[in-house]
XYZ file of C-alpha atoms in Angstrom:
431
model
C 0.005 0.054 0.076
C 2.774 2.467 0.904
C 4.473 1.713 -2.378
C 1.204 2.521 -4.281
C 0.754 5.784 -2.391
C 4.383 6.800 -3.177
C 3.806 6.058 -6.865
C 0.555 8.007 -6.804
C 2.248 11.053 -5.256
C 5.019 10.808 -7.836
C 2.557 10.468 -10.553
C 0.542 13.520 -9.463
C 3.751 15.608 -9.031
C 4.869 14.767 -12.542
C 1.494 15.507 -14.110
C 1.535 18.898 -12.338
C 5.080 19.637 -13.588
C 3.780 18.783 -17.144
C 0.895 21.267 -16.672
C 3.475 24.027 -15.773
C 5.831 23.108 -18.445
C 3.161 23.273 -21.085
C 1.456 26.390 -19.795
C 1.371 29.862 -21.433
C -0.655 32.459 -19.683
C -2.422 34.645 -22.175
C -5.923 35.730 -23.249
C -8.011 32.649 -23.667
C -5.669 30.495 -21.554
C -7.446 27.544 -19.922
C -5.314 28.015 -16.697
C -5.069 31.299 -14.754
C -1.879 32.862 -13.315
C -3.441 32.187 -9.880
C -3.953 28.526 -10.545
C -0.474 28.112 -11.882
C 0.880 29.701 -8.737
C -1.188 27.326 -6.545
C 0.213 24.377 -8.412
C 3.730 25.588 -8.191
C 3.373 26.305 -4.525
C 2.341 22.789 -3.931
C 5.305 21.321 -5.915
C 7.723 23.677 -4.294
C 6.723 22.620 -0.723
C 6.974 18.963 -1.743
C 10.427 19.233 -3.397
C 12.244 21.970 -1.524
C 15.461 21.050 0.252
C 15.995 21.062 3.984
C 19.157 23.178 4.240
C 22.205 21.697 5.842
C 22.662 23.603 9.099
C 26.513 23.610 8.647
C 26.636 24.541 4.953
C 23.868 26.481 3.063
C 24.158 26.193 -0.770
C 23.618 29.628 -2.392
C 24.269 29.590 -6.168
C 24.294 32.621 -8.468
C 23.192 32.420 -12.143
C 25.488 35.024 -13.914
C 24.301 36.440 -17.244
C 24.769 40.158 -17.339
C 27.990 41.987 -16.571
C 26.401 45.393 -16.268
C 24.001 44.075 -13.541
C 26.940 42.859 -11.395
C 26.929 45.832 -8.923
C 23.415 44.728 -7.872
C 24.780 41.400 -6.451
C 28.500 42.053 -5.859
C 28.498 42.808 -2.171
C 26.007 40.007 -1.484
C 28.328 37.629 -3.355
C 31.382 38.842 -1.405
C 29.474 38.398 1.985
C 28.483 34.823 0.914
C 32.128 34.081 -0.136
C 33.426 35.190 3.240
C 30.856 33.167 5.206
C 32.096 29.680 6.263
C 28.433 28.538 6.714
C 27.692 29.104 2.968
C 28.719 27.030 -0.057
C 28.425 29.624 -2.796
C 28.973 28.904 -6.547
C 28.916 31.196 -9.643
C 27.332 29.546 -12.653
C 27.859 31.364 -15.924
C 25.099 31.088 -18.433
C 25.549 32.493 -21.960
C 23.793 31.764 -25.213
C 23.387 33.640 -28.454
C 20.140 31.761 -29.154
C 17.918 34.043 -27.237
C 16.406 37.414 -27.871
C 18.798 39.352 -25.467
C 22.329 39.163 -26.643
C 23.820 42.688 -26.231
C 23.682 42.748 -22.409
C 25.060 39.172 -22.089
C 28.072 39.911 -24.410
C 31.423 39.584 -22.580
C 30.092 37.871 -19.491
C 32.847 35.239 -19.373
C 35.605 37.696 -19.923
C 34.112 39.965 -17.213
C 34.188 37.222 -14.599
C 37.791 36.411 -15.510
C 38.670 40.140 -15.257
C 37.359 40.487 -11.746
C 38.753 37.005 -10.841
C 35.578 35.281 -9.758
C 35.722 31.535 -10.029
C 32.839 30.066 -11.949
C 31.550 27.022 -13.784
C 29.757 27.092 -17.042
C 26.134 26.079 -17.077
C 26.514 23.797 -20.072
C 29.360 21.900 -18.185
C 27.306 20.846 -15.168
C 23.981 19.464 -14.128
C 22.355 22.120 -11.942
C 22.259 20.203 -8.652
C 19.644 21.379 -6.311
C 20.914 24.528 -4.259
C 18.932 25.800 -1.343
C 18.929 29.156 -2.938
C 19.486 30.283 -6.573
C 20.137 34.116 -7.233
C 18.874 35.227 -10.657
C 19.836 38.520 -12.154
C 16.915 39.461 -14.158
C 13.149 39.074 -13.839
C 12.603 38.293 -17.525
C 12.365 34.604 -18.165
C 11.377 34.993 -21.782
C 14.127 36.358 -23.827
C 16.779 35.991 -21.108
C 16.749 32.226 -20.309
C 15.786 29.000 -22.072
C 12.627 27.201 -20.992
C 14.411 24.537 -18.848
C 15.644 27.237 -16.567
C 12.485 29.412 -16.351
C 11.553 30.269 -12.837
C 8.315 28.320 -12.667
C 10.112 24.996 -13.452
C 13.027 25.903 -10.925
C 10.467 26.566 -8.361
C 8.652 23.317 -9.072
C 11.877 21.440 -8.369
C 11.928 22.965 -4.875
C 14.658 25.708 -5.628
C 14.244 28.957 -3.675
C 14.731 31.798 -6.211
C 16.202 35.057 -4.976
C 15.913 38.159 -7.126
C 17.680 41.497 -6.207
C 16.326 44.039 -8.519
C 19.058 44.830 -11.092
C 17.916 48.376 -11.636
C 15.287 50.826 -10.274
C 11.493 50.563 -10.823
C 11.110 53.833 -12.641
C 7.967 54.149 -14.684
C 4.386 53.762 -13.424
C 2.568 53.315 -16.651
C 0.333 50.246 -16.843
C 2.787 48.502 -19.120
C 5.650 49.172 -16.804
C 3.739 48.054 -13.768
C 3.188 44.737 -15.468
C 6.970 44.515 -16.214
C 7.769 45.263 -12.531
C 5.299 43.378 -10.633
C 3.571 40.715 -12.755
C 6.465 38.779 -14.119
C 6.548 35.094 -13.919
C 9.804 35.202 -12.014
C 8.204 37.603 -9.394
C 5.441 35.099 -8.876
C 7.990 32.220 -8.431
C 10.626 33.984 -6.417
C 11.153 33.009 -2.716
C 12.514 36.358 -1.879
C 12.591 39.796 -3.834
C 14.783 42.547 -2.504
C 14.040 46.134 -3.793
C 15.783 49.528 -3.256
C 13.202 51.263 -1.208
C 10.582 50.555 1.467
C 8.152 52.682 -0.605
C 8.260 49.925 -3.355
C 7.047 47.204 -1.029
C 3.281 47.948 -1.111
C 3.251 47.720 -4.941
C 4.959 44.349 -4.988
C 2.731 43.067 -2.117
C -0.678 44.039 -3.553
C 0.167 42.356 -6.829
C 1.198 39.074 -5.294
C -0.907 36.034 -4.445
C -1.474 34.367 -1.071
C -0.561 37.456 1.063
C 3.138 36.907 0.611
C 4.321 39.729 2.901
C 7.732 38.122 3.841
C 8.674 37.413 0.244
C 9.302 41.226 -0.522
C 12.029 43.003 1.331
C 13.970 46.304 1.360
C 17.136 46.056 3.371
C 19.150 48.652 1.431
C 20.514 47.718 -2.033
C 23.818 45.997 -2.746
C 24.400 48.350 -5.713
C 24.785 51.260 -3.304
C 27.292 49.358 -0.967
C 30.290 50.804 -3.058
C 29.657 54.168 -1.730
C 31.287 52.982 1.581
C 34.495 51.829 -0.271
C 34.844 54.415 -3.066
C 38.610 53.994 -3.210
C 38.160 50.636 -4.704
C 36.837 52.101 -7.974
C 39.620 54.410 -9.162
C 39.129 56.225 -12.432
C 41.056 55.335 -15.663
C 44.569 56.807 -15.453
C 44.687 57.337 -19.261
C 41.519 59.393 -19.341
C 42.524 61.317 -16.174
C 45.448 62.643 -18.026
C 43.130 64.196 -20.546
C 40.953 65.703 -17.853
C 43.694 67.688 -16.082
C 41.845 70.266 -13.981
C 38.658 70.563 -16.117
C 35.099 70.269 -14.753
C 33.665 66.864 -15.316
C 30.089 66.497 -16.446
C 28.656 62.917 -16.783
C 25.832 62.567 -19.304
C 23.911 59.252 -18.887
C 21.327 58.653 -21.708
C 18.801 55.970 -22.307
C 18.145 54.299 -25.701
C 15.203 55.983 -27.657
C 11.990 54.688 -26.065
C 8.400 55.059 -27.243
C 5.020 54.429 -25.645
C 1.903 54.282 -27.754
C 3.926 55.821 -30.599
C 4.833 58.745 -28.279
C 8.579 59.427 -27.595
C 9.091 58.840 -23.961
C 12.864 59.785 -23.908
C 13.972 63.403 -24.365
C 13.511 64.893 -27.852
C 16.711 64.179 -29.733
C 16.654 67.632 -31.403
C 17.548 69.042 -27.927
C 20.329 66.396 -27.548
C 21.778 67.515 -31.053
C 22.167 71.069 -29.591
C 23.942 69.526 -26.547
C 26.205 67.425 -28.740
C 27.143 70.562 -30.805
C 27.762 72.429 -27.461
C 30.050 69.705 -26.106
C 32.243 69.864 -29.222
C 32.981 73.576 -28.524
C 33.674 73.329 -24.717
C 37.425 72.763 -24.493
C 37.418 73.675 -20.870
C 34.803 71.149 -19.766
C 35.259 67.462 -19.855
C 32.302 65.087 -20.634
C 31.906 61.527 -19.731
C 29.128 60.183 -21.935
C 27.474 56.885 -20.987
C 24.925 55.498 -23.302
C 22.653 52.681 -22.319
C 24.260 49.286 -23.364
C 21.407 48.872 -25.869
C 21.559 52.393 -27.150
C 23.244 51.735 -30.683
C 21.309 48.498 -31.194
C 17.949 50.157 -30.627
C 18.948 53.091 -32.847
C 19.655 50.703 -35.651
C 16.442 48.670 -34.985
C 14.348 51.915 -35.199
C 16.359 53.272 -38.088
C 17.496 56.263 -36.049
C 20.809 56.601 -37.855
C 21.170 60.316 -37.080
C 21.085 59.530 -33.377
C 23.678 56.843 -33.727
C 26.011 58.767 -35.926
C 26.008 62.141 -34.020
C 26.668 60.436 -30.768
C 29.492 58.312 -32.183
C 31.135 61.530 -33.584
C 31.911 62.718 -30.062
C 34.442 59.963 -29.466
C 36.989 61.788 -31.544
C 36.916 64.876 -29.316
C 39.677 65.271 -26.742
C 37.290 66.625 -24.031
C 34.937 63.521 -24.356
C 35.204 59.958 -22.877
C 32.665 57.581 -24.234
C 32.325 55.052 -21.366
C 31.202 51.676 -22.637
C 32.521 49.824 -19.656
C 30.323 47.266 -17.903
C 31.164 48.957 -14.504
C 29.846 52.412 -14.356
C 31.181 53.151 -10.895
C 34.515 54.627 -11.666
C 33.013 57.192 -13.961
C 30.102 57.920 -11.587
C 32.482 58.681 -8.777
C 34.725 60.883 -10.974
C 31.955 63.224 -12.171
C 31.388 66.689 -10.710
C 27.752 66.880 -11.958
C 25.195 64.666 -13.767
C 22.910 65.137 -16.772
C 20.504 62.126 -16.832
C 17.268 61.018 -18.383
C 15.178 57.916 -17.557
C 17.813 55.426 -16.425
C 18.410 52.749 -13.830
C 21.102 55.171 -12.540
C 18.848 58.198 -12.270
C 18.261 57.509 -8.494
C 21.820 56.624 -7.850
C 23.091 59.943 -9.182
C 21.355 61.580 -6.321
C 23.413 59.726 -3.668
C 26.771 61.285 -4.510
C 26.207 64.845 -3.215
C 26.742 66.285 -6.736
C 24.355 68.409 -8.668
C 21.926 66.473 -10.867
C 19.847 67.535 -13.830
C 16.956 65.387 -14.969
C 16.066 65.597 -18.731
C 12.540 64.772 -19.758
C 10.311 65.035 -22.736
C 7.679 67.610 -22.023
C 5.344 66.095 -24.759
C 5.095 62.910 -22.669
C 4.611 63.217 -18.938
C 5.767 59.755 -17.995
C 4.271 58.724 -14.547
C 6.921 57.658 -12.067
C 6.724 55.393 -9.229
C 6.341 57.084 -5.809
C 9.927 56.628 -4.478
C 11.514 57.629 -7.820
C 9.295 60.685 -8.080
C 10.227 61.840 -4.615
C 13.897 61.910 -5.652
C 13.466 63.165 -9.141
C 11.286 66.035 -7.764
C 14.425 67.166 -5.699
C 16.656 67.466 -8.880
C 17.017 70.351 -11.214
C 15.098 69.346 -14.362
C 14.011 70.408 -17.777
C 13.395 69.351 -21.380
C 15.476 71.952 -23.345
C 19.061 72.266 -24.159
C 18.893 75.987 -22.834
C 17.952 74.549 -19.436
C 20.791 72.008 -19.529
C 23.337 74.694 -20.447
C 22.189 76.926 -17.509
C 22.530 73.888 -15.171
C 26.094 73.263 -16.324
C 27.057 76.968 -15.856
C 25.657 76.906 -12.303
C 27.376 73.644 -11.513
C 30.782 74.967 -12.609
C 30.101 78.145 -10.461
C 29.557 75.703 -7.520
C 25.893 76.619 -7.165
C 23.990 73.426 -6.251
C 20.684 75.036 -5.672
C 18.775 71.860 -4.685
C 21.408 70.197 -2.513
C 19.429 70.273 0.814
C 16.129 69.098 -0.905
C 17.927 66.317 -2.672
C 19.693 65.080 0.370
C 16.402 64.977 2.349
C 14.603 63.111 -0.339
C 17.326 60.457 -0.648
C 17.416 59.994 3.132
C 13.713 59.400 3.183
C 13.462 57.098 0.262
C 16.754 55.120 0.480
C 18.520 56.113 3.737
C 21.738 57.750 4.404
C 24.048 54.786 5.436
C 25.584 52.490 2.814
C 27.768 49.507 2.833
C 25.823 46.810 4.622
C 23.091 45.730 2.232
C 24.988 42.647 0.984
C 25.489 41.586 4.605
C 22.023 42.210 5.665
C 20.468 40.275 2.714
C 22.716 37.262 3.496
C 21.774 37.284 7.272
C 18.033 37.650 6.219
C 18.304 34.575 4.030
C 20.166 32.530 6.601
C 17.722 33.322 9.357
C 14.783 32.658 7.023
C 16.112 29.238 6.061
C 16.827 28.422 9.776
C 13.190 29.389 10.738
C 11.557 27.800 7.609
C 8.798 25.143 8.423
């Protein structure tokens, strides 16, 4: 009788796994997102590991070099903890939609001397926790390692937001809160306490503990700035010039309306930069900027920005790690970017550029910080900001510092440690 019950349990579990594997939630789907989550919760509870009290297995699935700052201090904390067996697993393929941001991932890990194993060289044995860098299963990972199948195997998925939840449009809300990985994660760590209500109200089964804000690892470097020196060859070109960092997103549209700043204003800025021999500009395009320009046939955007690379007062920063340039800048010009909040943490003047033809709604914590910046939509406003910055007139410094303290806090350096401690305690107390 016992063997029959065991067989029946195994049969039911496999049938449920088959349901998940074959499912696609869409209009007209026969199975709802809620039902899938209920099935997955059952399978997870049946299959999850009981962590070894002496050695917890925390694995990291590495795909995106530019997302590294979001997990770096957490990885380091795990590496230095004798009670944790951590492993870096490199996953790369050119068979998925997203290729640009995965490029160079193997070289990156070699450069920063992180030991790793390649995914295709191992069978993914069952860790207690698997850290995944992005919330997008589709386009970023093959079906066999989508979050629903990993959870069904009993793997606890941890996701630390790689960027900042910026936009509050209906489409963006879906991208932030209704992703399959968010449904299937065991823990999600976000940058601000003000983001927690949005995550929790979009989740099933009252999963309050699932969503946490303990500081963000990507801000931990602010406690160890000396570890991110600027590039000596570029420093020689700067000499004593004032340094402006311009961070720009790729052209983005919503319902055929241009969300990002009008490029006609950026053309004026580009022409201005060419003439400013006494000001040094670090220009940091989004990693997908040139790819998107080509896809949208925006050749002028691509050509004009590329032209700046030949000017002696310009450094085009295409490095995976933005932190050396961020720390070197004297002021920031920035549009909708994952770094738009981070610029406000550095006690430097910040100018936020927006498109006044499209009033993009922002999430509450991001809006609180952006409202404390200088902002505008025209080149004339940008030029005035640069002049004020050079004159050491940071008109919104006090307002900006208060907003940052409220939304994020004022102490940095311990987020990686706090996330590690939270995970260890949660595993210890898990029923």
